[in-house]
Amino acid sequence: MSVKTPVSLPSDLLRAVDRAAGGRANRSRYIERAVRAFVEAQSMAERDGKDIELINRHAGRLNAEAADVLTYQP
């Protein structure tokens, strides 16, 4: 379900959106896709940051385990 909401954009940005969207008829759909992509990218970056923090927190133990495994290699 879509909800109408007023959003203010600089006129040059709105003209660029209209050009990229192929006209006013597709403006809302274009902006929706752009915002969804941005929100998804932000969410992925946040998850990646948490993953990196977790890996870094356990890096010493993980590296020691990897070094131990390598001693079993011929």
JSON list of N, CA and C in Angstrom, two decimals:
[
{"chain": "A", "resi": 1, "resn": "MET", "atom": "N", "xyz": [0.84, -1.17, 0.00]},
{"chain": "A", "resi": 1, "resn": "MET", "atom": "CA", "xyz": [0.00, 0.00, 0.00]},
{"chain": "A", "resi": 1, "resn": "MET", "atom": "C", "xyz": [0.89, 1.24, 0.00]},
{"chain": "A", "resi": 2, "resn": "SER", "atom": "N", "xyz": [0.65, 2.11, -0.89]},
{"chain": "A", "resi": 2, "resn": "SER", "atom": "CA", "xyz": [1.40, 3.36, -0.98]},
{"chain": "A", "resi": 2, "resn": "SER", "atom": "C", "xyz": [0.69, 4.45, -0.20]},
{"chain": "A", "resi": 3, "resn": "VAL", "atom": "N", "xyz": [1.49, 5.32, 0.40]},
{"chain": "A", "resi": 3, "resn": "VAL", "atom": "CA", "xyz": [0.97, 6.46, 1.15]},
{"chain": "A", "resi": 3, "resn": "VAL", "atom": "C", "xyz": [1.56, 7.71, 0.55]},
{"chain": "A", "resi": 4, "resn": "LYS", "atom": "N", "xyz": [0.72, 8.69, 0.27]},
{"chain": "A", "resi": 4, "resn": "LYS", "atom": "CA", "xyz": [1.23, 9.96, -0.25]},
{"chain": "A", "resi": 4, "resn": "LYS", "atom": "C", "xyz": [1.86, 10.75, 0.88]},
{"chain": "A", "resi": 5, "resn": "THR", "atom": "N", "xyz": [3.02, 11.31, 0.57]},
{"chain": "A", "resi": 5, "resn": "THR", "atom": "CA", "xyz": [3.71, 12.15, 1.54]},
{"chain": "A", "resi": 5, "resn": "THR", "atom": "C", "xyz": [4.42, 13.27, 0.80]},
{"chain": "A", "resi": 6, "resn": "PRO", "atom": "N", "xyz": [4.31, 14.48, 1.31]},
{"chain": "A", "resi": 6, "resn": "PRO", "atom": "CA", "xyz": [5.01, 15.58, 0.65]},
{"chain": "A", "resi": 6, "resn": "PRO", "atom": "C", "xyz": [6.51, 15.50, 0.92]},
{"chain": "A", "resi": 7, "resn": "VAL", "atom": "N", "xyz": [7.27, 15.64, -0.12]},
{"chain": "A", "resi": 7, "resn": "VAL", "atom": "CA", "xyz": [8.73, 15.64, -0.01]},
{"chain": "A", "resi": 7, "resn": "VAL", "atom": "C", "xyz": [9.24, 16.84, -0.80]},
{"chain": "A", "resi": 8, "resn": "SER", "atom": "N", "xyz": [10.16, 17.58, -0.21]},
{"chain": "A", "resi": 8, "resn": "SER", "atom": "CA", "xyz": [10.74, 18.73, -0.90]},
{"chain": "A", "resi": 8, "resn": "SER", "atom": "C", "xyz": [12.09, 18.34, -1.47]},
{"chain": "A", "resi": 9, "resn": "LEU", "atom": "N", "xyz": [12.27, 18.64, -2.75]},
{"chain": "A", "resi": 9, "resn": "LEU", "atom": "CA", "xyz": [13.54, 18.38, -3.44]},
{"chain": "A", "resi": 9, "resn": "LEU", "atom": "C", "xyz": [13.96, 19.65, -4.17]},
{"chain": "A", "resi": 10, "resn": "PRO", "atom": "N", "xyz": [15.25, 19.87, -4.28]},
{"chain": "A", "resi": 10, "resn": "PRO", "atom": "CA", "xyz": [15.70, 21.01, -5.09]},
{"chain": "A", "resi": 10, "resn": "PRO", "atom": "C", "xyz": [15.21, 20.82, -6.53]},
{"chain": "A", "resi": 11, "resn": "SER", "atom": "N", "xyz": [14.91, 21.92, -7.19]},
{"chain": "A", "resi": 11, "resn": "SER", "atom": "CA", "xyz": [14.33, 21.85, -8.53]},
{"chain": "A", "resi": 11, "resn": "SER", "atom": "C", "xyz": [15.27, 21.16, -9.52]},
{"chain": "A", "resi": 12, "resn": "ASP", "atom": "N", "xyz": [16.58, 21.36, -9.38]},
{"chain": "A", "resi": 12, "resn": "ASP", "atom": "CA", "xyz": [17.50, 20.71, -10.32]},
{"chain": "A", "resi": 12, "resn": "ASP", "atom": "C", "xyz": [17.49, 19.20, -10.12]},
{"chain": "A", "resi": 13, "resn": "LEU", "atom": "N", "xyz": [17.36, 18.74, -8.88]},
{"chain": "A", "resi": 13, "resn": "LEU", "atom": "CA", "xyz": [17.30, 17.31, -8.62]},
{"chain": "A", "resi": 13, "resn": "LEU", "atom": "C", "xyz": [16.00, 16.72, -9.16]},
{"chain": "A", "resi": 14, "resn": "LEU", "atom": "N", "xyz": [14.90, 17.44, -9.00]},
{"chain": "A", "resi": 14, "resn": "LEU", "atom": "CA", "xyz": [13.62, 16.96, -9.52]},
{"chain": "A", "resi": 14, "resn": "LEU", "atom": "C", "xyz": [13.65, 16.86, -11.04]},
{"chain": "A", "resi": 15, "resn": "ARG", "atom": "N", "xyz": [14.27, 17.82, -11.71]},
{"chain": "A", "resi": 15, "resn": "ARG", "atom": "CA", "xyz": [14.41, 17.75, -13.17]},
{"chain": "A", "resi": 15, "resn": "ARG", "atom": "C", "xyz": [15.25, 16.53, -13.56]},
{"chain": "A", "resi": 16, "resn": "ALA", "atom": "N", "xyz": [16.31, 16.27, -12.82]},
{"chain": "A", "resi": 16, "resn": "ALA", "atom": "CA", "xyz": [17.16, 15.11, -13.11]},
{"chain": "A", "resi": 16, "resn": "ALA", "atom": "C", "xyz": [16.39, 13.81, -12.89]},
{"chain": "A", "resi": 17, "resn": "VAL", "atom": "N", "xyz": [15.58, 13.76, -11.84]},
{"chain": "A", "resi": 17, "resn": "VAL", "atom": "CA", "xyz": [14.74, 12.58, -11.59]},
{"chain": "A", "resi": 17, "resn": "VAL", "atom": "C", "xyz": [13.77, 12.38, -12.74]},
{"chain": "A", "resi": 18, "resn": "ASP", "atom": "N", "xyz": [13.13, 13.45, -13.15]},
{"chain": "A", "resi": 18, "resn": "ASP", "atom": "CA", "xyz": [12.17, 13.34, -14.26]},
{"chain": "A", "resi": 18, "resn": "ASP", "atom": "C", "xyz": [12.84, 12.86, -15.54]},
{"chain": "A", "resi": 19, "resn": "ARG", "atom": "N", "xyz": [14.03, 13.38, -15.82]},
{"chain": "A", "resi": 19, "resn": "ARG", "atom": "CA", "xyz": [14.75, 12.91, -17.02]},
{"chain": "A", "resi": 19, "resn": "ARG", "atom": "C", "xyz": [15.09, 11.43, -16.90]},
{"chain": "A", "resi": 20, "resn": "ALA", "atom": "N", "xyz": [15.62, 11.04, -15.76]},
{"chain": "A", "resi": 20, "resn": "ALA", "atom": "CA", "xyz": [16.03, 9.65, -15.56]},
{"chain": "A", "resi": 20, "resn": "ALA", "atom": "C", "xyz": [14.83, 8.71, -15.54]},
{"chain": "A", "resi": 21, "resn": "ALA", "atom": "N", "xyz": [13.72, 9.17, -15.00]},
{"chain": "A", "resi": 21, "resn": "ALA", "atom": "CA", "xyz": [12.52, 8.33, -14.89]},
{"chain": "A", "resi": 21, "resn": "ALA", "atom": "C", "xyz": [11.75, 8.24, -16.19]},
{"chain": "A", "resi": 22, "resn": "GLY", "atom": "N", "xyz": [12.03, 9.13, -17.11]},
{"chain": "A", "resi": 22, "resn": "GLY", "atom": "CA", "xyz": [11.30, 9.13, -18.38]},
{"chain": "A", "resi": 22, "resn": "GLY", "atom": "C", "xyz": [10.02, 9.93, -18.33]},
{"chain": "A", "resi": 23, "resn": "GLY", "atom": "N", "xyz": [9.94, 10.87, -17.42]},
{"chain": "A", "resi": 23, "resn": "GLY", "atom": "CA", "xyz": [8.77, 11.75, -17.34]},
{"chain": "A", "resi": 23, "resn": "GLY", "atom": "C", "xyz": [8.08, 11.68, -16.00]},
{"chain": "A", "resi": 24, "resn": "ARG", "atom": "N", "xyz": [7.17, 12.61, -15.78]},
{"chain": "A", "resi": 24, "resn": "ARG", "atom": "CA", "xyz": [6.48, 12.72, -14.48]},
{"chain": "A", "resi": 24, "resn": "ARG", "atom": "C", "xyz": [5.69, 11.48, -14.13]},
{"chain": "A", "resi": 25, "resn": "ALA", "atom": "N", "xyz": [5.17, 10.77, -15.11]},
{"chain": "A", "resi": 25, "resn": "ALA", "atom": "CA", "xyz": [4.33, 9.61, -14.84]},
{"chain": "A", "resi": 25, "resn": "ALA", "atom": "C", "xyz": [5.09, 8.54, -14.05]},
{"chain": "A", "resi": 26, "resn": "ASN", "atom": "N", "xyz": [6.40, 8.47, -14.25]},
{"chain": "A", "resi": 26, "resn": "ASN", "atom": "CA", "xyz": [7.20, 7.44, -13.59]},
{"chain": "A", "resi": 26, "resn": "ASN", "atom": "C", "xyz": [8.00, 7.97, -12.40]},
{"chain": "A", "resi": 27, "resn": "ARG", "atom": "N", "xyz": [7.78, 9.22, -12.05]},
{"chain": "A", "resi": 27, "resn": "ARG", "atom": "CA", "xyz": [8.57, 9.87, -10.99]},
{"chain": "A", "resi": 27, "resn": "ARG", "atom": "C", "xyz": [8.47, 9.12, -9.66]},
{"chain": "A", "resi": 28, "resn": "SER", "atom": "N", "xyz": [7.28, 8.84, -9.20]},
{"chain": "A", "resi": 28, "resn": "SER", "atom": "CA", "xyz": [7.10, 8.17, -7.90]},
{"chain": "A", "resi": 28, "resn": "SER", "atom": "C", "xyz": [7.75, 6.80, -7.90]},
{"chain": "A", "resi": 29, "resn": "ARG", "atom": "N", "xyz": [7.55, 6.05, -8.96]},
{"chain": "A", "resi": 29, "resn": "ARG", "atom": "CA", "xyz": [8.13, 4.71, -9.04]},
{"chain": "A", "resi": 29, "resn": "ARG", "atom": "C", "xyz": [9.67, 4.79, -9.02]},
{"chain": "A", "resi": 30, "resn": "TYR", "atom": "N", "xyz": [10.21, 5.75, -9.75]},
{"chain": "A", "resi": 30, "resn": "TYR", "atom": "CA", "xyz": [11.67, 5.93, -9.81]},
{"chain": "A", "resi": 30, "resn": "TYR", "atom": "C", "xyz": [12.22, 6.28, -8.43]},
{"chain": "A", "resi": 31, "resn": "ILE", "atom": "N", "xyz": [11.59, 7.23, -7.76]},
{"chain": "A", "resi": 31, "resn": "ILE", "atom": "CA", "xyz": [12.05, 7.65, -6.43]},
{"chain": "A", "resi": 31, "resn": "ILE", "atom": "C", "xyz": [11.90, 6.50, -5.44]},
{"chain": "A", "resi": 32, "resn": "GLU", "atom": "N", "xyz": [10.81, 5.75, -5.53]},
{"chain": "A", "resi": 32, "resn": "GLU", "atom": "CA", "xyz": [10.63, 4.59, -4.64]},
{"chain": "A", "resi": 32, "resn": "GLU", "atom": "C", "xyz": [11.76, 3.58, -4.82]},
{"chain": "A", "resi": 33, "resn": "ARG", "atom": "N", "xyz": [12.10, 3.26, -6.08]},
{"chain": "A", "resi": 33, "resn": "ARG", "atom": "CA", "xyz": [13.18, 2.30, -6.34]},
{"chain": "A", "resi": 33, "resn": "ARG", "atom": "C", "xyz": [14.51, 2.83, -5.82]},
{"chain": "A", "resi": 34, "resn": "ALA", "atom": "N", "xyz": [14.76, 4.12, -6.02]},
{"chain": "A", "resi": 34, "resn": "ALA", "atom": "CA", "xyz": [16.01, 4.71, -5.56]},
{"chain": "A", "resi": 34, "resn": "ALA", "atom": "C", "xyz": [16.12, 4.68, -4.04]},
{"chain": "A", "resi": 35, "resn": "VAL", "atom": "N", "xyz": [15.05, 5.02, -3.36]},
{"chain": "A", "resi": 35, "resn": "VAL", "atom": "CA", "xyz": [15.06, 5.02, -1.90]},
{"chain": "A", "resi": 35, "resn": "VAL", "atom": "C", "xyz": [15.19, 3.60, -1.37]},
{"chain": "A", "resi": 36, "resn": "ARG", "atom": "N", "xyz": [14.48, 2.64, -1.98]},
{"chain": "A", "resi": 36, "resn": "ARG", "atom": "CA", "xyz": [14.61, 1.24, -1.56]},
{"chain": "A", "resi": 36, "resn": "ARG", "atom": "C", "xyz": [16.05, 0.76, -1.72]},
{"chain": "A", "resi": 37, "resn": "ALA", "atom": "N", "xyz": [16.67, 1.07, -2.84]},
{"chain": "A", "resi": 37, "resn": "ALA", "atom": "CA", "xyz": [18.06, 0.66, -3.08]},
{"chain": "A", "resi": 37, "resn": "ALA", "atom": "C", "xyz": [18.99, 1.29, -2.05]},
{"chain": "A", "resi": 38, "resn": "PHE", "atom": "N", "xyz": [18.77, 2.56, -1.75]},
{"chain": "A", "resi": 38, "resn": "PHE", "atom": "CA", "xyz": [19.61, 3.24, -0.77]},
{"chain": "A", "resi": 38, "resn": "PHE", "atom": "C", "xyz": [19.45, 2.63, 0.62]},
{"chain": "A", "resi": 39, "resn": "VAL", "atom": "N", "xyz": [18.20, 2.39, 1.03]},
{"chain": "A", "resi": 39, "resn": "VAL", "atom": "CA", "xyz": [17.93, 1.81, 2.35]},
{"chain": "A", "resi": 39, "resn": "VAL", "atom": "C", "xyz": [18.53, 0.41, 2.43]},
{"chain": "A", "resi": 40, "resn": "GLU", "atom": "N", "xyz": [18.40, -0.37, 1.37]},
{"chain": "A", "resi": 40, "resn": "GLU", "atom": "CA", "xyz": [18.98, -1.71, 1.36]},
{"chain": "A", "resi": 40, "resn": "GLU", "atom": "C", "xyz": [20.51, -1.66, 1.46]},
{"chain": "A", "resi": 41, "resn": "ALA", "atom": "N", "xyz": [21.12, -0.74, 0.73]},
{"chain": "A", "resi": 41, "resn": "ALA", "atom": "CA", "xyz": [22.58, -0.59, 0.79]},
{"chain": "A", "resi": 41, "resn": "ALA", "atom": "C", "xyz": [23.02, -0.18, 2.19]},
{"chain": "A", "resi": 42, "resn": "GLN", "atom": "N", "xyz": [22.29, 0.72, 2.83]},
{"chain": "A", "resi": 42, "resn": "GLN", "atom": "CA", "xyz": [22.61, 1.13, 4.19]},
{"chain": "A", "resi": 42, "resn": "GLN", "atom": "C", "xyz": [22.50, -0.05, 5.15]},
{"chain": "A", "resi": 43, "resn": "SER", "atom": "N", "xyz": [21.45, -0.84, 4.98]},
{"chain": "A", "resi": 43, "resn": "SER", "atom": "CA", "xyz": [21.23, -2.00, 5.84]},
{"chain": "A", "resi": 43, "resn": "SER", "atom": "C", "xyz": [22.35, -3.02, 5.65]},
{"chain": "A", "resi": 44, "resn": "MET", "atom": "N", "xyz": [22.74, -3.26, 4.41]},
{"chain": "A", "resi": 44, "resn": "MET", "atom": "CA", "xyz": [23.83, -4.20, 4.13]},
{"chain": "A", "resi": 44, "resn": "MET", "atom": "C", "xyz": [25.13, -3.69, 4.72]},
{"chain": "A", "resi": 45, "resn": "ALA", "atom": "N", "xyz": [25.41, -2.41, 4.61]},
{"chain": "A", "resi": 45, "resn": "ALA", "atom": "CA", "xyz": [26.63, -1.84, 5.17]},
{"chain": "A", "resi": 45, "resn": "ALA", "atom": "C", "xyz": [26.64, -1.99, 6.69]},
{"chain": "A", "resi": 46, "resn": "GLU", "atom": "N", "xyz": [25.50, -1.81, 7.32]},
{"chain": "A", "resi": 46, "resn": "GLU", "atom": "CA", "xyz": [25.41, -1.98, 8.76]},
{"chain": "A", "resi": 46, "resn": "GLU", "atom": "C", "xyz": [25.67, -3.44, 9.16]},
{"chain": "A", "resi": 47, "resn": "ARG", "atom": "N", "xyz": [25.07, -4.37, 8.42]},
{"chain": "A", "resi": 47, "resn": "ARG", "atom": "CA", "xyz": [25.31, -5.80, 8.69]},
{"chain": "A", "resi": 47, "resn": "ARG", "atom": "C", "xyz": [26.77, -6.15, 8.47]},
{"chain": "A", "resi": 48, "resn": "ASP", "atom": "N", "xyz": [27.35, -5.65, 7.38]},
{"chain": "A", "resi": 48, "resn": "ASP", "atom": "CA", "xyz": [28.76, -5.91, 7.10]},
{"chain": "A", "resi": 48, "resn": "ASP", "atom": "C", "xyz": [29.64, -5.38, 8.22]},
{"chain": "A", "resi": 49, "resn": "GLY", "atom": "N", "xyz": [29.32, -4.20, 8.71]},
{"chain": "A", "resi": 49, "resn": "GLY", "atom": "CA", "xyz": [30.09, -3.60, 9.80]},
{"chain": "A", "resi": 49, "resn": "GLY", "atom": "C", "xyz": [30.03, -4.47, 11.06]},
{"chain": "A", "resi": 50, "resn": "LYS", "atom": "N", "xyz": [28.84, -4.98, 11.36]},
{"chain": "A", "resi": 50, "resn": "LYS", "atom": "CA", "xyz": [28.69, -5.85, 12.52]},
{"chain": "A", "resi": 50, "resn": "LYS", "atom": "C", "xyz": [29.48, -7.15, 12.33]},
{"chain": "A", "resi": 51, "resn": "ASP", "atom": "N", "xyz": [29.43, -7.70, 11.11]},
{"chain": "A", "resi": 51, "resn": "ASP", "atom": "CA", "xyz": [30.19, -8.92, 10.81]},
{"chain": "A", "resi": 51, "resn": "ASP", "atom": "C", "xyz": [31.69, -8.69, 10.97]},
{"chain": "A", "resi": 52, "resn": "ILE", "atom": "N", "xyz": [32.17, -7.57, 10.45]},
{"chain": "A", "resi": 52, "resn": "ILE", "atom": "CA", "xyz": [33.61, -7.26, 10.55]},
{"chain": "A", "resi": 52, "resn": "ILE", "atom": "C", "xyz": [34.00, -7.06, 12.01]},
{"chain": "A", "resi": 53, "resn": "GLU", "atom": "N", "xyz": [33.15, -6.40, 12.77]},
{"chain": "A", "resi": 53, "resn": "GLU", "atom": "CA", "xyz": [33.43, -6.21, 14.20]},
{"chain": "A", "resi": 53, "resn": "GLU", "atom": "C", "xyz": [33.52, -7.56, 14.91]},
{"chain": "A", "resi": 54, "resn": "LEU", "atom": "N", "xyz": [32.62, -8.47, 14.59]},
{"chain": "A", "resi": 54, "resn": "LEU", "atom": "CA", "xyz": [32.63, -9.80, 15.20]},
{"chain": "A", "resi": 54, "resn": "LEU", "atom": "C", "xyz": [33.88, -10.58, 14.80]},
{"chain": "A", "resi": 55, "resn": "ILE", "atom": "N", "xyz": [34.23, -10.54, 13.53]},
{"chain": "A", "resi": 55, "resn": "ILE", "atom": "CA", "xyz": [35.43, -11.24, 13.05]},
{"chain": "A", "resi": 55, "resn": "ILE", "atom": "C", "xyz": [36.67, -10.66, 13.72]},
{"chain": "A", "resi": 56, "resn": "ASN", "atom": "N", "xyz": [36.75, -9.34, 13.79]},
{"chain": "A", "resi": 56, "resn": "ASN", "atom": "CA", "xyz": [37.92, -8.71, 14.41]},
{"chain": "A", "resi": 56, "resn": "ASN", "atom": "C", "xyz": [38.01, -9.06, 15.90]},
{"chain": "A", "resi": 57, "resn": "ARG", "atom": "N", "xyz": [36.85, -9.15, 16.55]},
{"chain": "A", "resi": 57, "resn": "ARG", "atom": "CA", "xyz": [36.84, -9.48, 17.97]},
{"chain": "A", "resi": 57, "resn": "ARG", "atom": "C", "xyz": [37.42, -10.88, 18.22]},
{"chain": "A", "resi": 58, "resn": "HIS", "atom": "N", "xyz": [37.22, -11.77, 17.26]},
{"chain": "A", "resi": 58, "resn": "HIS", "atom": "CA", "xyz": [37.68, -13.16, 17.42]},
{"chain": "A", "resi": 58, "resn": "HIS", "atom": "C", "xyz": [38.87, -13.50, 16.52]},
{"chain": "A", "resi": 59, "resn": "ALA", "atom": "N", "xyz": [39.49, -12.49, 15.95]},
{"chain": "A", "resi": 59, "resn": "ALA", "atom": "CA", "xyz": [40.57, -12.71, 14.97]},
{"chain": "A", "resi": 59, "resn": "ALA", "atom": "C", "xyz": [41.73, -13.49, 15.55]},
{"chain": "A", "resi": 60, "resn": "GLY", "atom": "N", "xyz": [42.14, -13.18, 16.76]},
{"chain": "A", "resi": 60, "resn": "GLY", "atom": "CA", "xyz": [43.27, -13.87, 17.35]},
{"chain": "A", "resi": 60, "resn": "GLY", "atom": "C", "xyz": [43.04, -15.37, 17.44]},
{"chain": "A", "resi": 61, "resn": "ARG", "atom": "N", "xyz": [41.87, -15.75, 17.96]},
{"chain": "A", "resi": 61, "resn": "ARG", "atom": "CA", "xyz": [41.55, -17.17, 18.09]},
{"chain": "A", "resi": 61, "resn": "ARG", "atom": "C", "xyz": [41.41, -17.83, 16.72]},
{"chain": "A", "resi": 62, "resn": "LEU", "atom": "N", "xyz": [40.75, -17.16, 15.79]},
{"chain": "A", "resi": 62, "resn": "LEU", "atom": "CA", "xyz": [40.57, -17.71, 14.45]},
{"chain": "A", "resi": 62, "resn": "LEU", "atom": "C", "xyz": [41.90, -17.89, 13.74]},
{"chain": "A", "resi": 63, "resn": "ASN", "atom": "N", "xyz": [42.79, -16.92, 13.88]},
{"chain": "A", "resi": 63, "resn": "ASN", "atom": "CA", "xyz": [44.11, -17.03, 13.25]},
{"chain": "A", "resi": 63, "resn": "ASN", "atom": "C", "xyz": [44.93, -18.15, 13.87]},
{"chain": "A", "resi": 64, "resn": "ALA", "atom": "N", "xyz": [44.82, -18.32, 15.20]},
{"chain": "A", "resi": 64, "resn": "ALA", "atom": "CA", "xyz": [45.53, -19.41, 15.86]},
{"chain": "A", "resi": 64, "resn": "ALA", "atom": "C", "xyz": [45.02, -20.76, 15.38]},
{"chain": "A", "resi": 65, "resn": "GLU", "atom": "N", "xyz": [43.71, -20.89, 15.23]},
{"chain": "A", "resi": 65, "resn": "GLU", "atom": "CA", "xyz": [43.14, -22.14, 14.72]},
{"chain": "A", "resi": 65, "resn": "GLU", "atom": "C", "xyz": [43.62, -22.41, 13.30]},
{"chain": "A", "resi": 66, "resn": "ALA", "atom": "N", "xyz": [43.64, -21.40, 12.47]},
{"chain": "A", "resi": 66, "resn": "ALA", "atom": "CA", "xyz": [44.10, -21.56, 11.09]},
{"chain": "A", "resi": 66, "resn": "ALA", "atom": "C", "xyz": [45.57, -21.96, 11.06]},
{"chain": "A", "resi": 67, "resn": "ALA", "atom": "N", "xyz": [46.39, -21.35, 11.89]},
{"chain": "A", "resi": 67, "resn": "ALA", "atom": "CA", "xyz": [47.81, -21.71, 11.94]},
{"chain": "A", "resi": 67, "resn": "ALA", "atom": "C", "xyz": [47.97, -23.14, 12.41]},
{"chain": "A", "resi": 68, "resn": "ASP", "atom": "N", "xyz": [47.15, -23.56, 13.39]},
{"chain": "A", "resi": 68, "resn": "ASP", "atom": "CA", "xyz": [47.20, -24.94, 13.88]},
{"chain": "A", "resi": 68, "resn": "ASP", "atom": "C", "xyz": [46.85, -25.93, 12.76]},
{"chain": "A", "resi": 69, "resn": "VAL", "atom": "N", "xyz": [45.82, -25.64, 12.01]},
{"chain": "A", "resi": 69, "resn": "VAL", "atom": "CA", "xyz": [45.41, -26.50, 10.90]},
{"chain": "A", "resi": 69, "resn": "VAL", "atom": "C", "xyz": [46.55, -26.65, 9.88]},
{"chain": "A", "resi": 70, "resn": "LEU", "atom": "N", "xyz": [47.24, -25.56, 9.63]},
{"chain": "A", "resi": 70, "resn": "LEU", "atom": "CA", "xyz": [48.33, -25.61, 8.65]},
{"chain": "A", "resi": 70, "resn": "LEU", "atom": "C", "xyz": [49.47, -26.52, 9.09]},
{"chain": "A", "resi": 71, "resn": "THR", "atom": "N", "xyz": [49.63, -26.73, 10.40]},
{"chain": "A", "resi": 71, "resn": "THR", "atom": "CA", "xyz": [50.71, -27.62, 10.86]},
{"chain": "A", "resi": 71, "resn": "THR", "atom": "C", "xyz": [50.41, -29.07, 10.52]},
{"chain": "A", "resi": 72, "resn": "TYR", "atom": "N", "xyz": [49.15, -29.40, 10.23]},
{"chain": "A", "resi": 72, "resn": "TYR", "atom": "CA", "xyz": [48.80, -30.75, 9.87]},
{"chain": "A", "resi": 72, "resn": "TYR", "atom": "C", "xyz": [48.97, -31.04, 8.38]},
{"chain": "A", "resi": 73, "resn": "GLN", "atom": "N", "xyz": [49.26, -30.02, 7.61]},
{"chain": "A", "resi": 73, "resn": "GLN", "atom": "CA", "xyz": [49.43, -30.17, 6.17]},
{"chain": "A", "resi": 73, "resn": "GLN", "atom": "C", "xyz": [50.81, -30.73, 5.87]},
{"chain": "A", "resi": 74, "resn": "PRO", "atom": "N", "xyz": [50.90, -31.70, 4.95]},
{"chain": "A", "resi": 74, "resn": "PRO", "atom": "CA", "xyz": [52.22, -32.25, 4.61]},
{"chain": "A", "resi": 74, "resn": "PRO", "atom": "C", "xyz": [53.08, -31.25, 3.83]}
]
